[in-house]
mmCIF file of C-alpha atoms and ligand atoms in Angstrom:
data_model
loop_
_atom_site.group_PDB
_atom_site.id
_atom_site.type_symbol
_atom_site.label_atom_id
_atom_site.label_comp_id
_atom_site.label_asym_id
_atom_site.label_seq_id
_atom_site.Cartn_x
_atom_site.Cartn_y
_atom_site.Cartn_z
ATOM 1 C CA MET A 24 -66.348 -94.047 -176.997
ATOM 2 C CA ASP A 25 -69.063 -94.584 -179.550
ATOM 3 C CA ARG A 26 -68.507 -97.352 -182.051
ATOM 4 C CA SER A 27 -71.966 -97.107 -183.539
ATOM 5 C CA VAL A 28 -73.566 -99.690 -181.320
ATOM 6 C CA THR A 29 -76.779 -97.767 -181.758
ATOM 7 C CA ALA A 30 -76.744 -98.463 -185.496
ATOM 8 C CA HIS A 31 -75.707 -102.104 -185.539
ATOM 9 C CA GLY A 32 -76.656 -103.597 -182.224
ATOM 10 C CA PHE A 33 -74.699 -106.308 -180.429
ATOM 11 C CA ARG A 34 -72.258 -108.343 -182.540
ATOM 12 C CA PRO A 35 -71.106 -111.932 -181.977
ATOM 13 C CA ASP A 36 -67.842 -110.801 -180.383
ATOM 14 C CA ASP A 37 -69.837 -108.670 -177.927
ATOM 15 C CA LEU A 38 -71.756 -111.787 -176.885
ATOM 16 C CA VAL A 39 -68.497 -113.730 -176.382
ATOM 17 C CA ARG A 40 -67.188 -110.920 -174.202
ATOM 18 C CA ILE A 41 -70.337 -110.828 -172.129
ATOM 19 C CA ARG A 42 -69.992 -114.567 -171.374
ATOM 20 C CA ARG A 43 -66.254 -114.239 -170.755
ATOM 21 C CA ASP A 44 -66.303 -111.179 -168.478
ATOM 22 C CA THR A 45 -69.487 -111.680 -166.434
ATOM 23 C CA PHE A 46 -71.366 -114.332 -164.452
ATOM 24 C CA VAL A 47 -73.650 -115.018 -167.395
ATOM 25 C CA GLN A 48 -73.422 -118.623 -168.580
ATOM 26 C CA CYS A 49 -75.482 -118.312 -171.757
ATOM 27 C CA VAL A 50 -76.751 -115.504 -173.967
ATOM 28 C CA GLU A 51 -79.755 -115.407 -176.262
ATOM 29 C CA HIS A 52 -79.629 -112.378 -178.459
ATOM 30 C CA HIS A 53 -82.482 -110.969 -180.529
ATOM 31 C CA ARG A 54 -82.373 -108.238 -183.100
ATOM 32 C CA ASP A 55 -85.810 -107.285 -181.892
ATOM 33 C CA ILE A 56 -88.344 -108.864 -179.570
ATOM 34 C CA ALA A 57 -91.556 -107.843 -177.906
ATOM 35 C CA SER A 58 -90.356 -108.320 -174.333
ATOM 36 C CA THR A 59 -87.124 -109.910 -173.023
ATOM 37 C CA ASN A 60 -88.979 -110.704 -169.768
ATOM 38 C CA THR A 61 -91.706 -112.609 -171.583
ATOM 39 C CA ARG A 62 -89.096 -114.554 -173.526
ATOM 40 C CA ALA A 63 -87.055 -115.175 -170.329
ATOM 41 C CA LEU A 64 -90.145 -116.523 -168.594
ATOM 42 C CA SER A 65 -90.467 -119.240 -171.300
ATOM 43 C CA LEU A 66 -86.748 -119.943 -171.435
ATOM 44 C CA ALA A 67 -86.694 -120.414 -167.659
ATOM 45 C CA GLU A 68 -88.878 -123.535 -168.133
ATOM 46 C CA GLU A 69 -86.055 -125.399 -169.955
ATOM 47 C CA PRO A 70 -84.579 -127.796 -167.302
ATOM 48 C CA GLY A 71 -81.066 -127.906 -168.688
ATOM 49 C CA LEU A 72 -80.660 -124.159 -169.066
ATOM 50 C CA ALA A 73 -77.217 -122.909 -167.928
ATOM 51 C CA LEU A 74 -77.723 -120.171 -165.325
ATOM 52 C CA PRO A 75 -77.553 -117.265 -165.122
ATOM 53 C CA ALA A 76 -78.991 -116.951 -168.616
ATOM 54 C CA LEU A 77 -79.263 -113.628 -170.401
ATOM 55 C CA VAL A 78 -81.928 -112.601 -172.944
ATOM 56 C CA LEU A 79 -80.754 -109.521 -174.715
ATOM 57 C CA THR A 80 -82.225 -107.513 -177.552
ATOM 58 C CA ASP A 81 -81.152 -104.561 -179.745
ATOM 59 C CA LEU A 82 -84.760 -103.380 -179.815
ATOM 60 C CA GLN A 83 -87.641 -104.186 -177.465
ATOM 61 C CA THR A 84 -90.988 -103.363 -179.066
ATOM 62 C CA ALA A 85 -93.502 -104.165 -176.271
ATOM 63 C CA GLY A 86 -91.629 -103.869 -172.998
ATOM 64 C CA ARG A 87 -93.609 -104.470 -169.810
ATOM 65 C CA GLY A 88 -93.296 -102.544 -166.537
ATOM 66 C CA ARG A 89 -94.629 -102.981 -163.053
ATOM 67 C CA GLY A 90 -98.417 -103.702 -162.887
ATOM 68 C CA ALA A 91 -100.097 -102.670 -166.145
ATOM 69 C CA ASN A 92 -97.295 -100.238 -167.062
ATOM 70 C CA ARG A 93 -95.440 -100.416 -170.315
ATOM 71 C CA TRP A 94 -91.779 -99.718 -170.867
ATOM 72 C CA TRP A 95 -90.968 -97.548 -173.875
ATOM 73 C CA SER A 96 -87.605 -98.151 -175.490
ATOM 74 C CA ASP A 97 -85.781 -97.443 -178.787
ATOM 75 C CA ARG A 98 -82.587 -98.445 -180.473
ATOM 76 C CA GLY A 99 -79.678 -97.589 -178.204
ATOM 77 C CA ALA A 100 -81.496 -98.558 -175.020
ATOM 78 C CA LEU A 101 -80.330 -101.473 -172.908
ATOM 79 C CA THR A 102 -83.120 -103.961 -172.432
ATOM 80 C CA PHE A 103 -82.295 -107.393 -171.016
ATOM 81 C CA SER A 104 -83.537 -110.100 -168.714
ATOM 82 C CA LEU A 105 -81.594 -112.527 -166.522
ATOM 83 C CA VAL A 106 -82.843 -115.977 -165.463
ATOM 84 C CA VAL A 107 -81.260 -116.787 -162.130
ATOM 85 C CA PRO A 108 -81.801 -119.638 -159.669
ATOM 86 C CA ARG A 109 -84.160 -118.525 -156.970
ATOM 87 C CA SER A 110 -82.373 -120.331 -154.152
ATOM 88 C CA HIS A 111 -79.111 -118.611 -155.142
ATOM 89 C CA VAL A 112 -80.393 -115.099 -154.862
ATOM 90 C CA GLU A 113 -83.139 -115.027 -152.262
ATOM 91 C CA PRO A 114 -83.257 -117.837 -149.675
ATOM 92 C CA LEU A 115 -85.457 -115.826 -147.328
ATOM 93 C CA SER A 116 -87.819 -114.486 -149.922
ATOM 94 C CA ALA A 117 -90.533 -112.268 -148.591
ATOM 95 C CA GLY A 118 -91.671 -110.797 -151.880
ATOM 96 C CA TRP A 119 -89.482 -109.541 -154.675
ATOM 97 C CA THR A 120 -88.941 -105.980 -153.465
ATOM 98 C CA ARG A 121 -85.527 -106.844 -152.055
ATOM 99 C CA MET A 122 -84.426 -108.202 -155.400
ATOM 100 C CA SER A 123 -85.723 -105.124 -157.270
ATOM 101 C CA LEU A 124 -83.990 -102.830 -154.893
ATOM 102 C CA THR A 125 -80.766 -104.778 -155.090
ATOM 103 C CA THR A 126 -80.782 -104.861 -158.909
ATOM 104 C CA GLY A 127 -81.643 -101.154 -158.959
ATOM 105 C CA LEU A 128 -78.720 -100.456 -156.643
ATOM 106 C CA ALA A 129 -76.404 -102.404 -158.881
ATOM 107 C CA VAL A 130 -77.592 -100.575 -161.973
ATOM 108 C CA GLY A 131 -77.051 -97.280 -160.248
ATOM 109 C CA GLU A 132 -73.559 -98.247 -159.132
ATOM 110 C CA ALA A 133 -72.629 -99.254 -162.637
ATOM 111 C CA LEU A 134 -73.880 -95.956 -164.049
ATOM 112 C CA GLN A 135 -72.067 -94.062 -161.334
ATOM 113 C CA GLN A 136 -68.862 -95.869 -162.201
ATOM 114 C CA LEU A 137 -69.277 -95.162 -165.907
ATOM 115 C CA ARG A 138 -70.103 -91.503 -165.342
ATOM 116 C CA PRO A 139 -69.000 -90.266 -161.895
ATOM 117 C CA GLY A 140 -70.928 -87.188 -160.718
ATOM 118 C CA LEU A 141 -74.336 -88.267 -162.048
ATOM 119 C CA GLU A 142 -76.997 -87.519 -159.466
ATOM 120 C CA LEU A 143 -78.417 -91.013 -159.312
ATOM 121 C CA GLY A 144 -80.976 -92.379 -156.947
ATOM 122 C CA LEU A 145 -83.254 -95.360 -156.342
ATOM 123 C CA LYS A 146 -86.957 -94.625 -156.376
ATOM 124 C CA TRP A 147 -88.449 -97.421 -154.233
ATOM 125 C CA PRO A 148 -89.246 -100.045 -155.206
ATOM 126 C CA ASN A 149 -87.962 -100.515 -158.714
ATOM 127 C CA ASP A 150 -86.827 -97.370 -160.471
ATOM 128 C CA VAL A 151 -83.448 -95.708 -161.082
ATOM 129 C CA TYR A 152 -83.474 -91.977 -161.401
ATOM 130 C CA VAL A 153 -81.125 -89.199 -162.473
ATOM 131 C CA ARG A 154 -82.211 -86.161 -160.563
ATOM 132 C CA SER A 155 -85.956 -86.063 -160.974
ATOM 133 C CA ARG A 156 -86.193 -88.221 -164.104
ATOM 134 C CA LYS A 157 -86.368 -91.952 -164.547
ATOM 135 C CA ILE A 158 -83.511 -93.562 -166.429
ATOM 136 C CA GLY A 159 -84.106 -97.232 -165.653
ATOM 137 C CA GLY A 160 -86.601 -99.697 -164.348
ATOM 138 C CA ILE A 161 -86.520 -103.238 -162.939
ATOM 139 C CA LEU A 162 -89.147 -105.921 -163.340
ATOM 140 C CA VAL A 163 -88.787 -109.111 -161.257
ATOM 141 C CA GLU A 164 -91.052 -112.054 -162.164
ATOM 142 C CA VAL A 165 -91.322 -115.743 -161.262
ATOM 143 C CA PRO A 166 -91.998 -118.177 -164.130
ATOM 144 C CA PRO A 167 -95.285 -119.934 -163.174
ATOM 145 C CA ARG A 168 -93.955 -123.344 -164.316
ATOM 146 C CA ALA A 169 -90.394 -122.907 -163.007
ATOM 147 C CA PRO A 170 -90.855 -121.439 -159.519
ATOM 148 C CA ASP A 171 -87.297 -122.311 -158.584
ATOM 149 C CA ARG A 172 -86.056 -119.634 -160.959
ATOM 150 C CA VAL A 173 -86.464 -115.878 -161.120
ATOM 151 C CA VAL A 174 -86.480 -113.486 -164.073
ATOM 152 C CA VAL A 175 -84.890 -110.091 -163.441
ATOM 153 C CA GLY A 176 -85.638 -107.625 -166.239
ATOM 154 C CA VAL A 177 -83.668 -104.409 -166.640
ATOM 155 C CA GLY A 178 -84.365 -101.473 -168.942
ATOM 156 C CA VAL A 179 -82.010 -98.518 -168.995
ATOM 157 C CA ASN A 180 -82.096 -95.586 -171.350
ATOM 158 C CA VAL A 181 -78.562 -95.237 -172.609
ATOM 159 C CA ASN A 182 -78.067 -94.017 -176.190
ATOM 160 C CA ASN A 183 -81.773 -93.481 -176.912
ATOM 161 C CA SER A 184 -82.591 -89.793 -176.603
ATOM 162 C CA LEU A 185 -85.921 -89.110 -175.025
ATOM 163 C CA ALA A 186 -86.382 -86.446 -177.739
ATOM 164 C CA CYS A 187 -87.693 -89.389 -179.809
ATOM 165 C CA ALA A 188 -90.036 -90.664 -177.128
ATOM 166 C CA PRO A 189 -93.825 -90.171 -176.871
ATOM 167 C CA ALA A 190 -94.597 -86.933 -174.951
ATOM 168 C CA PRO A 191 -95.839 -88.583 -171.724
ATOM 169 C CA VAL A 192 -92.585 -90.612 -171.483
ATOM 170 C CA ALA A 193 -90.349 -87.745 -172.555
ATOM 171 C CA GLU A 194 -91.766 -85.575 -169.750
ATOM 172 C CA LEU A 195 -90.745 -87.968 -166.988
ATOM 173 C CA ALA A 196 -87.714 -89.879 -168.277
ATOM 174 C CA THR A 197 -84.186 -89.314 -169.410
ATOM 175 C CA SER A 198 -81.243 -91.254 -170.849
ATOM 176 C CA LEU A 199 -77.467 -91.339 -170.440
ATOM 177 C CA ILE A 200 -76.968 -89.571 -173.783
ATOM 178 C CA ASP A 201 -79.445 -86.853 -172.775
ATOM 179 C CA VAL A 202 -77.753 -86.144 -169.421
ATOM 180 C CA THR A 203 -74.081 -86.514 -170.503
ATOM 181 C CA GLY A 204 -74.155 -85.582 -174.206
ATOM 182 C CA TYR A 205 -72.144 -88.782 -174.947
ATOM 183 C CA ALA A 206 -72.986 -92.033 -176.687
ATOM 184 C CA PHE A 207 -71.771 -95.055 -174.728
ATOM 185 C CA ASP A 208 -70.561 -98.487 -175.852
ATOM 186 C CA LEU A 209 -73.555 -100.636 -174.912
ATOM 187 C CA THR A 210 -71.414 -103.737 -174.304
ATOM 188 C CA VAL A 211 -69.222 -101.855 -171.862
ATOM 189 C CA VAL A 212 -72.340 -100.552 -170.041
ATOM 190 C CA LEU A 213 -73.884 -104.009 -169.962
ATOM 191 C CA VAL A 214 -70.747 -105.774 -168.705
ATOM 192 C CA GLN A 215 -70.437 -103.170 -165.938
ATOM 193 C CA MET A 216 -74.069 -103.676 -164.970
ATOM 194 C CA LEU A 217 -73.889 -107.436 -164.968
ATOM 195 C CA ARG A 218 -70.754 -107.374 -162.727
ATOM 196 C CA HIS A 219 -72.482 -105.116 -160.191
ATOM 197 C CA ILE A 220 -75.693 -107.252 -160.392
ATOM 198 C CA ALA A 221 -73.638 -110.374 -159.672
ATOM 199 C CA ASP A 222 -71.970 -108.820 -156.664
ATOM 200 C CA GLU A 223 -75.091 -107.351 -155.217
ATOM 201 C CA LEU A 224 -77.207 -110.523 -155.788
ATOM 202 C CA THR A 225 -74.461 -112.444 -153.927
ATOM 203 C CA ALA A 226 -74.790 -109.962 -151.019
ATOM 204 C CA LEU A 227 -78.558 -110.548 -151.148
ATOM 205 C CA ALA A 228 -78.109 -114.308 -151.079
ATOM 206 C CA ARG A 229 -76.001 -114.162 -147.991
ATOM 207 C CA ALA A 230 -78.528 -111.796 -146.368
ATOM 208 C CA ASP A 231 -75.872 -109.081 -146.063
ATOM 209 C CA SER A 232 -77.230 -106.650 -143.422
ATOM 210 C CA ALA A 233 -75.280 -103.755 -145.034
ATOM 211 C CA LEU A 234 -77.621 -103.918 -148.053
ATOM 212 C CA ALA A 235 -80.519 -102.017 -146.317
ATOM 213 C CA ARG A 236 -78.106 -99.244 -145.441
ATOM 214 C CA ARG A 237 -76.891 -99.030 -149.019
ATOM 215 C CA TRP A 238 -80.533 -98.999 -150.321
ATOM 216 C CA THR A 239 -81.283 -96.172 -147.859
ATOM 217 C CA VAL A 240 -78.223 -94.137 -148.801
ATOM 218 C CA PHE A 241 -79.086 -94.553 -152.490
ATOM 219 C CA CYS A 242 -82.790 -93.973 -151.985
ATOM 220 C CA MET A 243 -83.792 -90.623 -153.488
ATOM 221 C CA LEU A 244 -86.815 -90.536 -151.210
ATOM 222 C CA THR A 245 -84.950 -90.495 -147.955
ATOM 223 C CA GLY A 246 -85.691 -87.288 -146.041
ATOM 224 C CA ARG A 247 -88.442 -86.282 -148.552
ATOM 225 C CA GLN A 248 -92.138 -85.900 -148.014
ATOM 226 C CA VAL A 249 -93.882 -88.736 -149.838
ATOM 227 C CA ARG A 250 -97.319 -90.162 -150.532
ATOM 228 C CA VAL A 251 -97.442 -93.958 -150.951
ATOM 229 C CA ALA A 252 -100.676 -95.322 -152.532
ATOM 230 C CA ALA A 253 -101.217 -99.073 -152.109
ATOM 231 C CA GLY A 254 -104.794 -99.715 -153.219
ATOM 232 C CA GLN A 255 -107.054 -97.860 -150.763
ATOM 233 C CA ARG A 256 -104.219 -97.338 -148.272
ATOM 234 C CA ILE A 257 -102.544 -93.929 -148.498
ATOM 235 C CA THR A 258 -99.513 -93.177 -146.395
ATOM 236 C CA ILE A 259 -98.196 -89.634 -146.155
ATOM 237 C CA GLY A 260 -95.091 -88.548 -144.309
ATOM 238 C CA THR A 261 -91.321 -88.212 -144.290
ATOM 239 C CA CYS A 262 -89.393 -91.127 -145.832
ATOM 240 C CA GLN A 263 -86.829 -92.493 -143.396
ATOM 241 C CA GLY A 264 -85.289 -95.032 -145.766
ATOM 242 C CA ILE A 265 -85.725 -98.700 -146.491
ATOM 243 C CA ASP A 266 -85.576 -101.488 -143.838
ATOM 244 C CA GLU A 267 -84.035 -104.986 -144.221
ATOM 245 C CA SER A 268 -87.253 -106.501 -145.511
ATOM 246 C CA GLY A 269 -87.284 -103.941 -148.319
ATOM 247 C CA ALA A 270 -90.178 -101.926 -146.838
ATOM 248 C CA LEU A 271 -90.212 -98.139 -147.216
ATOM 249 C CA GLN A 272 -90.143 -96.531 -143.806
ATOM 250 C CA VAL A 273 -92.377 -93.464 -143.516
ATOM 251 C CA ASP A 274 -92.821 -91.220 -140.466
ATOM 252 C CA THR A 275 -96.426 -90.035 -140.491
ATOM 253 C CA ALA A 276 -98.511 -87.803 -138.219
ATOM 254 C CA HIS A 277 -99.686 -91.068 -136.547
ATOM 255 C CA GLY A 278 -96.290 -92.540 -136.047
ATOM 256 C CA PRO A 279 -93.899 -94.708 -138.171
ATOM 257 C CA GLN A 280 -95.377 -96.840 -140.910
ATOM 258 C CA ARG A 281 -93.789 -99.595 -143.144
ATOM 259 C CA CYS A 282 -94.952 -99.708 -146.690
ATOM 260 C CA LEU A 283 -94.484 -103.089 -148.370
ATOM 261 C CA SER A 284 -95.853 -102.101 -151.777
ATOM 262 C CA GLY A 285 -97.320 -99.058 -153.480
ATOM 263 C CA VAL A 286 -96.696 -96.200 -155.856
ATOM 264 C CA VAL A 287 -94.788 -93.280 -154.453
ATOM 265 C CA THR A 288 -95.276 -89.621 -155.272
ATOM 266 C CA VAL A 289 -92.769 -87.136 -153.972
ATOM 267 C CA LEU A 290 -94.623 -84.153 -152.440
ATOM 268 C CA GLY A 291 -93.492 -80.589 -152.577
ATOM 269 C CA GLY A 292 -91.753 -80.617 -155.969
ATOM 270 C CA ASP A 293 -88.438 -82.158 -157.069
HETATM 271 C C1 BTN B 307 -90.966 -100.457 -164.521
HETATM 272 O O1 BTN B 307 -90.552 -99.310 -164.794
HETATM 273 O O2 BTN B 307 -92.057 -100.644 -164.036
HETATM 274 C C2 BTN B 307 -90.042 -101.650 -164.895
HETATM 275 C C3 BTN B 307 -89.572 -101.579 -166.278
HETATM 276 C C4 BTN B 307 -88.772 -102.792 -166.662
HETATM 277 C C5 BTN B 307 -88.420 -102.863 -168.113
HETATM 278 C C6 BTN B 307 -87.519 -103.964 -168.482
HETATM 279 S S1 BTN B 307 -86.870 -103.785 -170.084
HETATM 280 C C7 BTN B 307 -86.289 -105.427 -170.077
HETATM 281 C C8 BTN B 307 -87.410 -106.283 -169.442
HETATM 282 N N1 BTN B 307 -88.350 -106.704 -170.396
HETATM 283 C C9 BTN B 307 -89.590 -106.162 -170.134
HETATM 284 O O3 BTN B 307 -90.573 -106.347 -170.826
HETATM 285 N N2 BTN B 307 -89.472 -105.386 -169.079
HETATM 286 C C10 BTN B 307 -88.181 -105.360 -168.505
#
């Protein structure tokens, strides 16, 4: 299973395979880079760029997360960004939550397929969890000078053990190697993820009404007591799932509420 991808990173034949076996039309590969999303935001400004374009790195040194968050990664992690046409993926755009959820769902489906039995879940709006630990995150951004395109960044801890991570990260996160004990071929994992992302973004583009049900089924918060903090607004109650607009549905003491953004804390332990 492991052919030392962790040591050597992606090779030219891996890049050929990614283009051949997925919807990606061009690949830009870096041995290391600060942030694939930052690079993809610049690349997206090139008018003749073949889409979807993939920016891929063996090592991301200054990954960005949602808001002011940073994304820690190490060799053996999957960190990549896709540039996709906006019209293709989200004709009815009402914020980017739907795209984050759809990408998170696709990442979870790919991991599930690679390792059946993993207790995977989506933590609204942009995280993928295994049990109570974060294994992946999604960052959707619009290039300011190319608003007809969208950058979808994906970070997943695969062969990078969290034993090497800074303590605050290690306490909350995990990786595939940590939960399974196996190292994975990163190209296989990436190809699987890109295929699922292609399928799910197509479902999003045609406004497939089944998506909300799939988000809800995959949502680790459904049925749990949650606290959603969005600036000064705090919503506390039982999560009922995710609606078609991508909003988190919460049953509170004052009736049902829809949360369009915010940071969620699960109340009452794992
Ligand atoms: C989050 O947890 O808030 C989202 C994390 C997203 C991380 C990925 S890694 C690839 C891409 N490049 C970045 O700088 N960030 C995203």
